[in-house]
Every structure is written in C-alpha cells, then in structure tokens.
PDB file of C-alpha atoms in Angstrom:
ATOM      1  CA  UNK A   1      25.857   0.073 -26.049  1.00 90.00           C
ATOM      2  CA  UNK A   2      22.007  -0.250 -25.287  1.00 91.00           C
ATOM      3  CA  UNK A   3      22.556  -3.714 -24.282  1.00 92.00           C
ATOM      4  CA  UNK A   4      25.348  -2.505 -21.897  1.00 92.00           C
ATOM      5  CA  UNK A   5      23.210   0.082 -20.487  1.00 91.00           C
ATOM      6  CA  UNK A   6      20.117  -2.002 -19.920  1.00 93.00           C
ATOM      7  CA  UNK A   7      22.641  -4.937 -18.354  1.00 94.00           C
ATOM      8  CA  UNK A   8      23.855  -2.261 -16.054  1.00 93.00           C
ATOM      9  CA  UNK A   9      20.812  -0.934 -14.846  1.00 93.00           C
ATOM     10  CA  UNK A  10      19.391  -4.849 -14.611  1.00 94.00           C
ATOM     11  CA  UNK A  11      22.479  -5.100 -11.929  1.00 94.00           C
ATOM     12  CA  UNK A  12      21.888  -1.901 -10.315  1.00 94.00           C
ATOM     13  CA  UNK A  13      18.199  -2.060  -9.722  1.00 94.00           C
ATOM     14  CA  UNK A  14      18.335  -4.706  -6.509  1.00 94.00           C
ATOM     15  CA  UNK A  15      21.257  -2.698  -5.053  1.00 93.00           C
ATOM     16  CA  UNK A  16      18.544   0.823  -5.588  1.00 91.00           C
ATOM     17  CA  UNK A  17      16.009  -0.625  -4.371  1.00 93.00           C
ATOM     18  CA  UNK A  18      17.680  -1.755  -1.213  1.00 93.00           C
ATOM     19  CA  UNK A  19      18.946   1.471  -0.784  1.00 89.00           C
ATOM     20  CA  UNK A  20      15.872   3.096  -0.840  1.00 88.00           C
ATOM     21  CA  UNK A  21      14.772   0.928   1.705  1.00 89.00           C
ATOM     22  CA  UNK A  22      17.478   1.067   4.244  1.00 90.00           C
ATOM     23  CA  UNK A  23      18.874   4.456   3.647  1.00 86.00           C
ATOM     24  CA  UNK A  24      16.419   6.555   1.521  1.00 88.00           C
ATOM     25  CA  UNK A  25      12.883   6.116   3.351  1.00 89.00           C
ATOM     26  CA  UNK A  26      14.218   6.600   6.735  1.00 89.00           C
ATOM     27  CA  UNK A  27      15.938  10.047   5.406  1.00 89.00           C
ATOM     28  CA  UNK A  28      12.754  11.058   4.066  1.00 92.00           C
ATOM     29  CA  UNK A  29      11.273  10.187   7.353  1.00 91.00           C
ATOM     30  CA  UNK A  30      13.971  12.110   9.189  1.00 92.00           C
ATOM     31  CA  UNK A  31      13.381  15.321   7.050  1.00 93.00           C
ATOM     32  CA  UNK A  32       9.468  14.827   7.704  1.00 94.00           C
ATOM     33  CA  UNK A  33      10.040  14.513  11.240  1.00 93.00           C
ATOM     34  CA  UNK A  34      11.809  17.892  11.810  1.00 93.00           C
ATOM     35  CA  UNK A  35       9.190  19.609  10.424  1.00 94.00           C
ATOM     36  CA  UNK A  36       6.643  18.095  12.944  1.00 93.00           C
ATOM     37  CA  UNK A  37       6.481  18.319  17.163  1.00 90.00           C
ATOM     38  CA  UNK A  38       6.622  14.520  17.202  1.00 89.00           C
ATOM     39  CA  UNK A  39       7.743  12.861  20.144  1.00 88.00           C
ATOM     40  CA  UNK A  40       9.461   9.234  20.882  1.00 84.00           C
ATOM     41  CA  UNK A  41       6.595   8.144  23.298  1.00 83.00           C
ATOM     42  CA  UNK A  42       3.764   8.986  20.756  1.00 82.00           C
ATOM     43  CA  UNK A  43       5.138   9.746  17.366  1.00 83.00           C
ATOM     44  CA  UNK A  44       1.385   9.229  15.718  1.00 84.00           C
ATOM     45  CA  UNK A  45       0.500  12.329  17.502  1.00 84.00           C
ATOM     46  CA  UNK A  46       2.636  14.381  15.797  1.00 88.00           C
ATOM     47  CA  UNK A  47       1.736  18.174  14.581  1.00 91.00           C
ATOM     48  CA  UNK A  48       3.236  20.024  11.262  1.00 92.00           C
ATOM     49  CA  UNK A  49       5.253  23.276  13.428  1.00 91.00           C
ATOM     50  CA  UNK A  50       6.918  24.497  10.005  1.00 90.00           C
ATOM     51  CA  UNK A  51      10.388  25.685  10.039  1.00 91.00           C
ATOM     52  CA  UNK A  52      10.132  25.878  14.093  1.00 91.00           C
ATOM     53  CA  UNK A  53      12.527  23.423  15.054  1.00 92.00           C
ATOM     54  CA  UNK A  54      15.285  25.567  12.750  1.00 93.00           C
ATOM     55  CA  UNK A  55      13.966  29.032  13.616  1.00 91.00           C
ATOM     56  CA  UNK A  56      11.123  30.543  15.313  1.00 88.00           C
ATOM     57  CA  UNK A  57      10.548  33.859  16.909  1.00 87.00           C
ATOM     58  CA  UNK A  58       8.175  35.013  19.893  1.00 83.00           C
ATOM     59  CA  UNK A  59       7.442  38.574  20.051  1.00 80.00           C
ATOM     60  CA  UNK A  60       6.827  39.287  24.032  1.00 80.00           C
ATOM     61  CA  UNK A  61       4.133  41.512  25.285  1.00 82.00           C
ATOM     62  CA  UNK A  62       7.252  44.078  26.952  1.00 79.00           C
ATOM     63  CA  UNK A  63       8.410  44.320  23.825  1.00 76.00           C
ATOM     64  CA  UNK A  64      11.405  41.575  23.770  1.00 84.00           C
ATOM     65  CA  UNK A  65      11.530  39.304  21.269  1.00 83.00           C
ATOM     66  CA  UNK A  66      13.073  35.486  22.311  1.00 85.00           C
ATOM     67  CA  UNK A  67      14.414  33.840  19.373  1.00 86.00           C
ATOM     68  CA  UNK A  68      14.028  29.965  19.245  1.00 88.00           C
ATOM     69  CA  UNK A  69      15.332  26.937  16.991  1.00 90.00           C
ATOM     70  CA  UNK A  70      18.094  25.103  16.021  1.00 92.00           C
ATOM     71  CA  UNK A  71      19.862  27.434  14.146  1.00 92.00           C
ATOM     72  CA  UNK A  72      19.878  29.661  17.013  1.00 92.00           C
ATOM     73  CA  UNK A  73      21.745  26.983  19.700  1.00 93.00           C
ATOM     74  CA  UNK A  74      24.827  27.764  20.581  1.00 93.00           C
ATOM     75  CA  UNK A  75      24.961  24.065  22.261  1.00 93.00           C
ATOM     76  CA  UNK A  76      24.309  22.789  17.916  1.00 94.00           C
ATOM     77  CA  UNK A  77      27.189  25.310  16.646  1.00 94.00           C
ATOM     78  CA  UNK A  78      29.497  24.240  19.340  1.00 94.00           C
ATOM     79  CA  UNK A  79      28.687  20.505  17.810  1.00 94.00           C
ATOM     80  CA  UNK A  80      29.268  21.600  14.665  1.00 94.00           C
ATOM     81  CA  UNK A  81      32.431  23.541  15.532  1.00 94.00           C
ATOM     82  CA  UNK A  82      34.171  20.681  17.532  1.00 94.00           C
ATOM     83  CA  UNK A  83      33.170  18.144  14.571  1.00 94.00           C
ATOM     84  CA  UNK A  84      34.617  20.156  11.899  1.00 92.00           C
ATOM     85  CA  UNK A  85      37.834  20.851  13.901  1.00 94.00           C
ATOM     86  CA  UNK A  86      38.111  17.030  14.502  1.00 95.00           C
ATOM     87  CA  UNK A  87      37.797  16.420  10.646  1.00 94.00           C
ATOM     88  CA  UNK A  88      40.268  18.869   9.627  1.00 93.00           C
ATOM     89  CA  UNK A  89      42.503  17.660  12.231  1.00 95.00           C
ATOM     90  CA  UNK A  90      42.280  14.017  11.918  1.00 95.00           C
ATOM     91  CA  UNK A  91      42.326  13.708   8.462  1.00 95.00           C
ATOM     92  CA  UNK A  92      45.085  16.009   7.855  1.00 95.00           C
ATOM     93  CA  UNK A  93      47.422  14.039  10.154  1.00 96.00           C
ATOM     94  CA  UNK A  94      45.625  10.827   9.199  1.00 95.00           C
ATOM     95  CA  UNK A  95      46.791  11.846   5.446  1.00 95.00           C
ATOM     96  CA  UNK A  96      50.084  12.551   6.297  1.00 95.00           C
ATOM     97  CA  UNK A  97      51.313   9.853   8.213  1.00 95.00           C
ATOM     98  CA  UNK A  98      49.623   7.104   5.968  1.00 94.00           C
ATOM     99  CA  UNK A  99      51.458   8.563   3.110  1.00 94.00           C
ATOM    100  CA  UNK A 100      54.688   8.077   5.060  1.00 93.00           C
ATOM    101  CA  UNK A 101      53.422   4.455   6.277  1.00 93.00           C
ATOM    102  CA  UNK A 102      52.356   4.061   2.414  1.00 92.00           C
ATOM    103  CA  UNK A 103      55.796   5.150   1.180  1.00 91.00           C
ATOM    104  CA  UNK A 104      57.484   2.435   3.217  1.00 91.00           C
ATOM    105  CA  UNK A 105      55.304  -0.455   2.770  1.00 89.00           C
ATOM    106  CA  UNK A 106      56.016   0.053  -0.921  1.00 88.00           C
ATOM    107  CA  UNK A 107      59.507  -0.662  -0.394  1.00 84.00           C
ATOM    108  CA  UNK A 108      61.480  -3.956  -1.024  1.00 82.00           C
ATOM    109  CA  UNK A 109      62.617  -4.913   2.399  1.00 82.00           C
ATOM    110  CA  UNK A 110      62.438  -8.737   3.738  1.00 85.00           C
ATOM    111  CA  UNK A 111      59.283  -9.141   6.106  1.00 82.00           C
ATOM    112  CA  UNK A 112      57.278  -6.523   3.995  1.00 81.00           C
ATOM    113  CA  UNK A 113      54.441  -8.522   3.818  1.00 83.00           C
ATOM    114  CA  UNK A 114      54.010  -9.467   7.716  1.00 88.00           C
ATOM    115  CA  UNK A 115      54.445  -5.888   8.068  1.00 86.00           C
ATOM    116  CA  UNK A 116      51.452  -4.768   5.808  1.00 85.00           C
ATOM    117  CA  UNK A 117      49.293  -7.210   7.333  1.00 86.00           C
ATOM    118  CA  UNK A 118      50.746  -5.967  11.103  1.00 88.00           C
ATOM    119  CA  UNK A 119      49.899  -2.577  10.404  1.00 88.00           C
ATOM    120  CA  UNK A 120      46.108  -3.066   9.699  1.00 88.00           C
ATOM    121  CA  UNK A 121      45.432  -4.202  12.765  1.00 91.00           C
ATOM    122  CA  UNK A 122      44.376  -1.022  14.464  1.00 92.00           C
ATOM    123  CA  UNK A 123      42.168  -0.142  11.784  1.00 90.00           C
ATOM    124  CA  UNK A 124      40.722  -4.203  11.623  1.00 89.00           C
ATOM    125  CA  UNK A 125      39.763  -3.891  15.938  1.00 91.00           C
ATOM    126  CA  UNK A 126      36.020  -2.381  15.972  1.00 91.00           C
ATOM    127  CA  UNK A 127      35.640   1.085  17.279  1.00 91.00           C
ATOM    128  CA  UNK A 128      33.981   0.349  20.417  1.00 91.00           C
ATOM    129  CA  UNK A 129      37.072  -2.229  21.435  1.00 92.00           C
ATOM    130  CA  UNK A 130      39.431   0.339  20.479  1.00 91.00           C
ATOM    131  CA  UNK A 131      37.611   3.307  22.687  1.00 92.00           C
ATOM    132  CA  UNK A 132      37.519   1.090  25.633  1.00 92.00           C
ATOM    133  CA  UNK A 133      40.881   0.067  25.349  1.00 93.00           C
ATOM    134  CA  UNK A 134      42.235   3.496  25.029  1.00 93.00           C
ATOM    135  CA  UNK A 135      40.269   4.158  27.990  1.00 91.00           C
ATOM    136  CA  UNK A 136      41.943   2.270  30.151  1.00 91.00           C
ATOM    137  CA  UNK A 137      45.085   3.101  28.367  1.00 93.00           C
ATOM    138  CA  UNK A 138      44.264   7.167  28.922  1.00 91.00           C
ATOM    139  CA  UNK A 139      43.231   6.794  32.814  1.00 88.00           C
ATOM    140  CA  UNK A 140      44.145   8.864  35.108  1.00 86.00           C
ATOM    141  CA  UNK A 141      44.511   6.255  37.814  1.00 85.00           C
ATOM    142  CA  UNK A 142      45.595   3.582  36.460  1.00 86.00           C
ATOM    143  CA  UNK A 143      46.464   3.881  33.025  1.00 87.00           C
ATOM    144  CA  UNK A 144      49.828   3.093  31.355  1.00 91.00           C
ATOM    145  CA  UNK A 145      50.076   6.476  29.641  1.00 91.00           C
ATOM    146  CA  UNK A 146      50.289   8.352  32.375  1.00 90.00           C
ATOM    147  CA  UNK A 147      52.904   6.029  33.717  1.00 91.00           C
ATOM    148  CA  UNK A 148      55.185   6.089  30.224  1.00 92.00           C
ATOM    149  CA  UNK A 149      54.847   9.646  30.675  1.00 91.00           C
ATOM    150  CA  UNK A 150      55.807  10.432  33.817  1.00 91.00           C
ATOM    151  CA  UNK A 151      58.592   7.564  33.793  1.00 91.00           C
ATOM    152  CA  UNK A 152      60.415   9.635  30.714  1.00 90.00           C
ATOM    153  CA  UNK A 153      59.820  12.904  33.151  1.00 88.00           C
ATOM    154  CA  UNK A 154      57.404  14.441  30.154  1.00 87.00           C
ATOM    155  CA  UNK A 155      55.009  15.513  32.739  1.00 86.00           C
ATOM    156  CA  UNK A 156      55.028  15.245  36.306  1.00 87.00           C
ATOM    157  CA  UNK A 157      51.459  14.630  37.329  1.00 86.00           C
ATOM    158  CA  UNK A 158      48.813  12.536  36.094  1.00 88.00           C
ATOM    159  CA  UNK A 159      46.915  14.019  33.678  1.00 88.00           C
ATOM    160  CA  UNK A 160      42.636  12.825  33.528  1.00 88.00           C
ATOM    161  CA  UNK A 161      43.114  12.748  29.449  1.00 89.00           C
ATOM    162  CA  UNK A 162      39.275  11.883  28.793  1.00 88.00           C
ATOM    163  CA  UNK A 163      37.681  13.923  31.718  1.00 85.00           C
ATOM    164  CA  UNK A 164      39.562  17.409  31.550  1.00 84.00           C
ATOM    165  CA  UNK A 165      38.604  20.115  29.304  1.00 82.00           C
ATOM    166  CA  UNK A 166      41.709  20.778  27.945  1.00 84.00           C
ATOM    167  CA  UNK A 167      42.819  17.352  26.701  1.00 89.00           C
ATOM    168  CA  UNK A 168      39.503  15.930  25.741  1.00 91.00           C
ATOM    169  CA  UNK A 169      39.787  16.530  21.954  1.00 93.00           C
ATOM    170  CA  UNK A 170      43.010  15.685  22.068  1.00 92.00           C
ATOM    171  CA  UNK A 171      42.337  12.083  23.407  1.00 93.00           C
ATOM    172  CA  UNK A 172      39.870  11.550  20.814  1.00 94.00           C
ATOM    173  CA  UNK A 173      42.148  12.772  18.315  1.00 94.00           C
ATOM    174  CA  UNK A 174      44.606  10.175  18.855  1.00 94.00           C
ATOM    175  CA  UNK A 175      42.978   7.299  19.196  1.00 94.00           C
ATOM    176  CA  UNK A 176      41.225   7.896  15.438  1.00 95.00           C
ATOM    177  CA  UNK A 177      44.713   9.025  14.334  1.00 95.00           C
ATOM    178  CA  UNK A 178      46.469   5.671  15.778  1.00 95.00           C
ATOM    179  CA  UNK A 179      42.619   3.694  14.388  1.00 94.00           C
ATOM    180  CA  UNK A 180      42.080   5.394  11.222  1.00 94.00           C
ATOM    181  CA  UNK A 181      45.736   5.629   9.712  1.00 94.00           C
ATOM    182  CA  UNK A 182      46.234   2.458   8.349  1.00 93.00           C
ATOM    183  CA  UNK A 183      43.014   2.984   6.473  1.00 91.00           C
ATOM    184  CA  UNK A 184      44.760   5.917   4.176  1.00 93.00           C
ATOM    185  CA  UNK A 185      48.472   4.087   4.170  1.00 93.00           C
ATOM    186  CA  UNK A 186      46.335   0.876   2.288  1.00 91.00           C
ATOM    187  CA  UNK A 187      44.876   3.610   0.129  1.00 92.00           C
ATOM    188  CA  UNK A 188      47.498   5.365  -1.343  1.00 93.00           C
ATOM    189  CA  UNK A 189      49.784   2.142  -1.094  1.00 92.00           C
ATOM    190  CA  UNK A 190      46.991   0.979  -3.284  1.00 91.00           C
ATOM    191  CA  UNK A 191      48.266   4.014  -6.042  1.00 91.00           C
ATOM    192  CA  UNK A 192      51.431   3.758  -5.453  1.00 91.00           C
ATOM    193  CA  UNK A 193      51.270   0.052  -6.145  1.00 89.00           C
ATOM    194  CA  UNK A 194      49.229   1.082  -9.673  1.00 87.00           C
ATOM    195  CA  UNK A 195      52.571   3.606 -10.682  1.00 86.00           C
ATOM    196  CA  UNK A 196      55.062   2.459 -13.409  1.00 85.00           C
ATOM    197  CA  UNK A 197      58.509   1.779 -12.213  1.00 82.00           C
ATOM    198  CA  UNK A 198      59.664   3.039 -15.474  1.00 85.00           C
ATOM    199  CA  UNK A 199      58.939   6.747 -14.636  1.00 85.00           C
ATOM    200  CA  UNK A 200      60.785   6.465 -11.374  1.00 83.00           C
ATOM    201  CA  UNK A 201      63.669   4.786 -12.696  1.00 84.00           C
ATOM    202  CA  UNK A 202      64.171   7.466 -15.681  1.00 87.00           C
ATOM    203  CA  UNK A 203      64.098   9.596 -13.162  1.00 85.00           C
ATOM    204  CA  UNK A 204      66.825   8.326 -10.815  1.00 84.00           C
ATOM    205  CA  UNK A 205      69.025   8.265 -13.772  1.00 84.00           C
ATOM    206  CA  UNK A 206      68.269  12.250 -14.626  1.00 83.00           C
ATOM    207  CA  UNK A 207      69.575  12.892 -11.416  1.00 83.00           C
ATOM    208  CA  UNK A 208      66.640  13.777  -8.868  1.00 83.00           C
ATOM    209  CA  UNK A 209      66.859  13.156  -5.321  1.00 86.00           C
ATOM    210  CA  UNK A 210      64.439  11.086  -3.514  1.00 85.00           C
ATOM    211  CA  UNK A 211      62.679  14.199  -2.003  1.00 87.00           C
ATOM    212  CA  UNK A 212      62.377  15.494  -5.942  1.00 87.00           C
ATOM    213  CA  UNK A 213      60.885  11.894  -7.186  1.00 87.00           C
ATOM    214  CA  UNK A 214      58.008  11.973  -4.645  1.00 87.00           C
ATOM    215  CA  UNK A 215      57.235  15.666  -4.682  1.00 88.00           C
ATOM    216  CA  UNK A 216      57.494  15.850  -8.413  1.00 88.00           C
ATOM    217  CA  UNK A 217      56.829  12.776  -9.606  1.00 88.00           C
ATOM    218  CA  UNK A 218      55.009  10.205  -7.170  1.00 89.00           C
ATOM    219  CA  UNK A 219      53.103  12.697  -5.920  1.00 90.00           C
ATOM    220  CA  UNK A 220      51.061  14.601  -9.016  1.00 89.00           C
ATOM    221  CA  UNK A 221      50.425  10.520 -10.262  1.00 89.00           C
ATOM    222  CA  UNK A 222      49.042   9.425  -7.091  1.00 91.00           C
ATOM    223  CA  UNK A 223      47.419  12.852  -6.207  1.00 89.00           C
ATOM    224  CA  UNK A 224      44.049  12.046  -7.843  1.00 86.00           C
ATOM    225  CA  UNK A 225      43.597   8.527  -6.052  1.00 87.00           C
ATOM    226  CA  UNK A 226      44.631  10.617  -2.453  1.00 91.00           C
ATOM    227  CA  UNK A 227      41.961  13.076  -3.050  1.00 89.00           C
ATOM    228  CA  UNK A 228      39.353  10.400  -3.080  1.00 87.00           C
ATOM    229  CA  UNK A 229      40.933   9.182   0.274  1.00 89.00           C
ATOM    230  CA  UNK A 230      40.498  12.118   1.649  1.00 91.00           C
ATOM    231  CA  UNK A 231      36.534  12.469   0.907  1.00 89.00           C
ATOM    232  CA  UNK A 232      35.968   9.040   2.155  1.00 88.00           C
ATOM    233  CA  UNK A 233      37.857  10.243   5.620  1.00 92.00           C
ATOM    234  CA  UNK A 234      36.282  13.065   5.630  1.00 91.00           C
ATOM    235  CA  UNK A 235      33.216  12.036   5.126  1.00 89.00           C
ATOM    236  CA  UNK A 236      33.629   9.270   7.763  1.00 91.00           C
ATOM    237  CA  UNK A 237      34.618  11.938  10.428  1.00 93.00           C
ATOM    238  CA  UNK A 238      31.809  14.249  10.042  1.00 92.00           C
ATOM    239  CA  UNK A 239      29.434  11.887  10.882  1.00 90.00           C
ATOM    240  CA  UNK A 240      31.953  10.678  14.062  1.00 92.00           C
ATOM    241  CA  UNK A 241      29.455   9.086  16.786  1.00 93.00           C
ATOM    242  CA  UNK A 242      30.852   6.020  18.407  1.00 90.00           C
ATOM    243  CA  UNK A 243      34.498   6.772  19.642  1.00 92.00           C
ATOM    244  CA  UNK A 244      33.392   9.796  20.895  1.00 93.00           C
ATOM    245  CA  UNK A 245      30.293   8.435  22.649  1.00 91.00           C
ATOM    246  CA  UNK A 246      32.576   6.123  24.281  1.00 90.00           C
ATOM    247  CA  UNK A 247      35.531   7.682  25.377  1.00 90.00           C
ATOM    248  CA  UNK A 248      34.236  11.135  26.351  1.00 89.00           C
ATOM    249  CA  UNK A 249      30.414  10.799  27.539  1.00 83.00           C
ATOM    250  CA  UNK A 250      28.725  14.155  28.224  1.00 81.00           C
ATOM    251  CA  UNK A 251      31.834  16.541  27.314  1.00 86.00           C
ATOM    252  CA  UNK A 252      31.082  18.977  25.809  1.00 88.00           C
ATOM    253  CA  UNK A 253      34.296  20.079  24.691  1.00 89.00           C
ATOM    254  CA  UNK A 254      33.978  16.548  22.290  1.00 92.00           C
ATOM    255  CA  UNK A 255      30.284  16.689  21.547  1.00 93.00           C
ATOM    256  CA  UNK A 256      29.800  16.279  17.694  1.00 93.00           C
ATOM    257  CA  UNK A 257      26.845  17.016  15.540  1.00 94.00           C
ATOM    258  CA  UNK A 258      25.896  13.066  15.478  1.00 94.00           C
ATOM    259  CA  UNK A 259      26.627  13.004  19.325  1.00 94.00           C
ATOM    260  CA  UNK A 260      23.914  16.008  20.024  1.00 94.00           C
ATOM    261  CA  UNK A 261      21.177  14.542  17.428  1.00 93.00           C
ATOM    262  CA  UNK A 262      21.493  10.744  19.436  1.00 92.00           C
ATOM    263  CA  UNK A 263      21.321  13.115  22.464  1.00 92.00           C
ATOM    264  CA  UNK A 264      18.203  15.177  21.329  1.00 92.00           C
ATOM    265  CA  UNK A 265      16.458  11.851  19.605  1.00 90.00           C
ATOM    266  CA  UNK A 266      16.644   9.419  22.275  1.00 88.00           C
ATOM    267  CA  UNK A 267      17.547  10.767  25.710  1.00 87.00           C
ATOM    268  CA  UNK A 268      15.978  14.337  25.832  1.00 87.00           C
ATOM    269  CA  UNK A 269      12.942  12.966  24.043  1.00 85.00           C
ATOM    270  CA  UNK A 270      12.795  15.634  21.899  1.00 90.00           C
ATOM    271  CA  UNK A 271      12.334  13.977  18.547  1.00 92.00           C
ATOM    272  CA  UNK A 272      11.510  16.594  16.683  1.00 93.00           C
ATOM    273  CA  UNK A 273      14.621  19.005  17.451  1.00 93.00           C
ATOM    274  CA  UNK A 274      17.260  15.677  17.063  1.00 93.00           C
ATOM    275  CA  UNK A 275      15.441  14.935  13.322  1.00 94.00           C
ATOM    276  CA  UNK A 276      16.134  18.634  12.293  1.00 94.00           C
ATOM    277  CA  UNK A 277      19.502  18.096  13.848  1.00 94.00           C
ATOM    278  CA  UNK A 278      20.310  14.779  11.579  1.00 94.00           C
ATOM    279  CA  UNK A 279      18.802  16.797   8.339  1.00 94.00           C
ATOM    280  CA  UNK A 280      21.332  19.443   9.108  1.00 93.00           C
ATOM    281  CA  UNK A 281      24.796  17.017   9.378  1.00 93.00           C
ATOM    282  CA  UNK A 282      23.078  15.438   6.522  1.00 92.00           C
ATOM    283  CA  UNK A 283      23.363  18.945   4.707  1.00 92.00           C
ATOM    284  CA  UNK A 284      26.643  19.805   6.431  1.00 89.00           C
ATOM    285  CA  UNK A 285      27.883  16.911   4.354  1.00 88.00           C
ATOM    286  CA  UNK A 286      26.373  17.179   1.412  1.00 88.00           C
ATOM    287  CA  UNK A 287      27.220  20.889   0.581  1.00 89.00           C
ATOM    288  CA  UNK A 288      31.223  20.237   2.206  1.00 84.00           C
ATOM    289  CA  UNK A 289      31.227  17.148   0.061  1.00 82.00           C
ATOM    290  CA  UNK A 290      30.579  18.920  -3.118  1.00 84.00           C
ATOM    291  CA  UNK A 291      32.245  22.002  -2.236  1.00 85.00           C
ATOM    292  CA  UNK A 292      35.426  19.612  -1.680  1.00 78.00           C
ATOM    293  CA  UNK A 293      35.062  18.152  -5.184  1.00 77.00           C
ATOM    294  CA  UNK A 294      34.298  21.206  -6.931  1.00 80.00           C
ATOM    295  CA  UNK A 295      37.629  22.856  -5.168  1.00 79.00           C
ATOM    296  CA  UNK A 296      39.857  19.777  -6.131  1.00 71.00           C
ATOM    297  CA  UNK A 297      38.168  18.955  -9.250  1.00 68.00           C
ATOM    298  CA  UNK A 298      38.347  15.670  -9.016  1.00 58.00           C
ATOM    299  CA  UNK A 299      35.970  12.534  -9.973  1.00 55.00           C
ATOM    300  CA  UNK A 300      35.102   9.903  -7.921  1.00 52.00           C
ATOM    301  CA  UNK A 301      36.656   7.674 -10.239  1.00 52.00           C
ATOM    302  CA  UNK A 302      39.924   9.038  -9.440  1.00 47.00           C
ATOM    303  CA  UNK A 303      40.479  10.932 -12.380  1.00 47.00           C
ATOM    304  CA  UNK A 304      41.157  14.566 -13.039  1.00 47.00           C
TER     305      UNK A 304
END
C-alpha cells in the first residue's frame, strides 16, 4: 500500500505542479490584487487599500455617510443575480432533456450509432461559432427565426431577440440549452450504459410499466452518476463568459459575474475592483459547490 501511495503521488506531482503554475499562482495573484489600487497601465505602482474594493465607508462633513465597494454595487448583484438565474435555468432544462435524449440513444433501433455521433455535434462546434451563428439565426432583420416564426403565425412582428430587454436571457438561454445538451445526454447515457439489463428485465416480468422502471428503477441507479453531471454544468455556467460576450454585448439584462470582472479588468481599467470581482465568483463557486454536495451527499466519484 506504501508503494501504491508513493507511485500515486510520483504521477500526481507533474500534473500539481502544473497546476500551481497555470491556475494556482495567478489566483493568488488575483486575491492579492483586490486588496491593492493597482491599475492595468502601471500595476508596479500598486498601494495595499484593505478591504476597500469590497466595502468602504466615507463619513461626510454634513453628516451623510456614502458607502463604497463591491459588495455595495447593485451593477455586481445584478451580475450575480442574472448568472445564477441562467444556471438554475439552463441546467435544469439542460438535465432534463439530455435524460430524455439519453433514454433514447440507449435504445436498440437501426442507425443508433450515426445518431449518437449526430447529436454531439452542437456540443463539438466551439462557443464562439455557435454565438455567431445564432446571431444571425436570432436577427431581427434578417434572421431565419423570425421568419419560421412568423410563417407558422406564432408572432406577427419581428422580434430583436439579442437587443430587447425582454428576450435577452432568453436568447442566451437557448442557444446553451440547444449547445450544452448533448453534453448531459453522453453523461447519463454513459450510466445508463454501466446498468445491468438483468434488473430491468426482472422487472418487466413483475409487471411495471415503463414510466415505473425509470422512476423506480433506472433512475435511483443512475441518480448518483447525474448528480455529478449536474456539478460539472453547474459549475461550467457560473463562470459563463463567452456566449454571452458574444451574443448580447453591453446588456445588462445578460451581464454575468465573469462578464462584469472582464469589464472592470480590462476596459474600465479598474484592476483592482475586477480582481475583487473574480475572488468573489471564485467564492460564489466554491461555497455553491460544496453546499451542492453537502445537500446531495454525493462523492465525486459517483458514489453515495
């Protein structure tokens, strides 16, 4: 057992040590950085401000007192609001219809495996292709949605999906529903592939319906192996940046938590503010990620 244990950690090291590099200095950085004034056009100038990018207070001589910080913004709660709206959303509807997609793929039908190949497509096309494509797709001059639409009389005007307020979200939504689905169906076609076909067969022949196999039986086996899914989505839509960036520039209906630190790092220059912003999401996930796998109590093994 020793040997096994030194072996492992012989393997591990390069893989830590990379890690550290790409991914653990640059946090550090990050977290350093928010507690600093530091700007993108001289970051060696930098000053330690405290806790003043997250909170400060100024106490004016009339008395008033102007509070300051990020945890104060309502432009940084708004983020946070629309991201965690997006998650819940997307990966609720994500989870649902890649179970049905799942469910069928696992079926013996001829063509099955042109099928499975078919339907990871969207998820195969890179983000940024996919946003720009839907772009076109969603315009309100020229694109084909509107046309389908209005040629099956389900509205009667073309609608600026992308640019108006009220459809904004749901734009995104979509297009990381249609992206992002085949992702969970090769998941959990990935458990239900693992299942015995003993248990199901015993229970055809006690008499259960198709509905009772799958919410009795397929279900509880596969539900440990769906649960991890759903972190890894979840955890993938927190941090959304690029479809959003894309398809609904400056919205602020869309505006996610990743969206406002780019925003804050790089185009506001205010370098400071956008590295307490990243330690925050970085947080945000952190404590929902636990909190999700305390609730479920599940490993990340996949096992109860």
């Amino acid at each position: 057992m020793a040997q096994r244990v030194r072996s492992a950690w012989l393997f591990l090291t390069p893989m830590l040590l990379v890690l550290a590099a790409v991914a653990g200095w640059p946090l550090i950085r990050t977290v350093y950085f928010s507690f600093t004034d530091a700007s993108l056009s001289d970051l060696d100038a930098r000053q330690w401000v405290g806790f003043a990018n997250y909170f400060s207070m100024l106490s004016m001589p009339s008395g008033r007192t102007i509070y300051d910080g990020l945890l104060v913004d309502p432009v940084w709660w708004r983020a946070v609001w629309n991201t965690v709206r997006f998650t819940a959303v997307s990966v609720v509807c994500e989870t649902i219809l890649g179970m049905v997609v799942a469910l069928v793929l696992n079926a013996e039908f001829p063509g099955r495996g042109i099928v499975r190949a078919a339907i990871l497509i969207p998820w195969a096309i890179p983000t940024i292709v996919s946003a720009k494509m839907w772009q076109w797709m969603l315009n309100d001059q020229f694109g084909i949605i509107n046309v389908v639409l209005i040629n099956l009389g389900l509205i009667h005007a073309k609608i600026a999906w992308t640019a108006s307020a009220d459809t904004a979200m749901v734009a995104v939504l979509i297009v990381d529903i249609w992206k992002t689905t085949p992702f969970m169906a090769l998941l959990i076609l990935a458990a239900l592939q693992m299942l015995p076909r003993e248990i199901i067969e015993v229970a055809k022949l006690d008499g259960a319906n198709p509905w009772q196999i799958f919410w009795r039986v397929t279900l509880p086996l596969i539900r440990p192996a769906v649960m991890v899914a759903v972190i890894f989505r979840a955890l993938d839509a927190l941090r959304i940046f690029d479809l959003i960036y894309v398809l609904t520039p400056n919205n602020v209906q869309t505006k996610s938590m990743s969206v406002f630190a780019r925003e804050n790092l790089f185009e506001f220059d205010k370098f400071a503010y956008g590295s307490a912003a990243s330690t925050l999401l970085f947080l945000i996930l952190a404590l929902l990620t636990i909190s999700y796998i305390r609730i479920a109590r599940i490993s990340l093994d996949g096992g109860r």
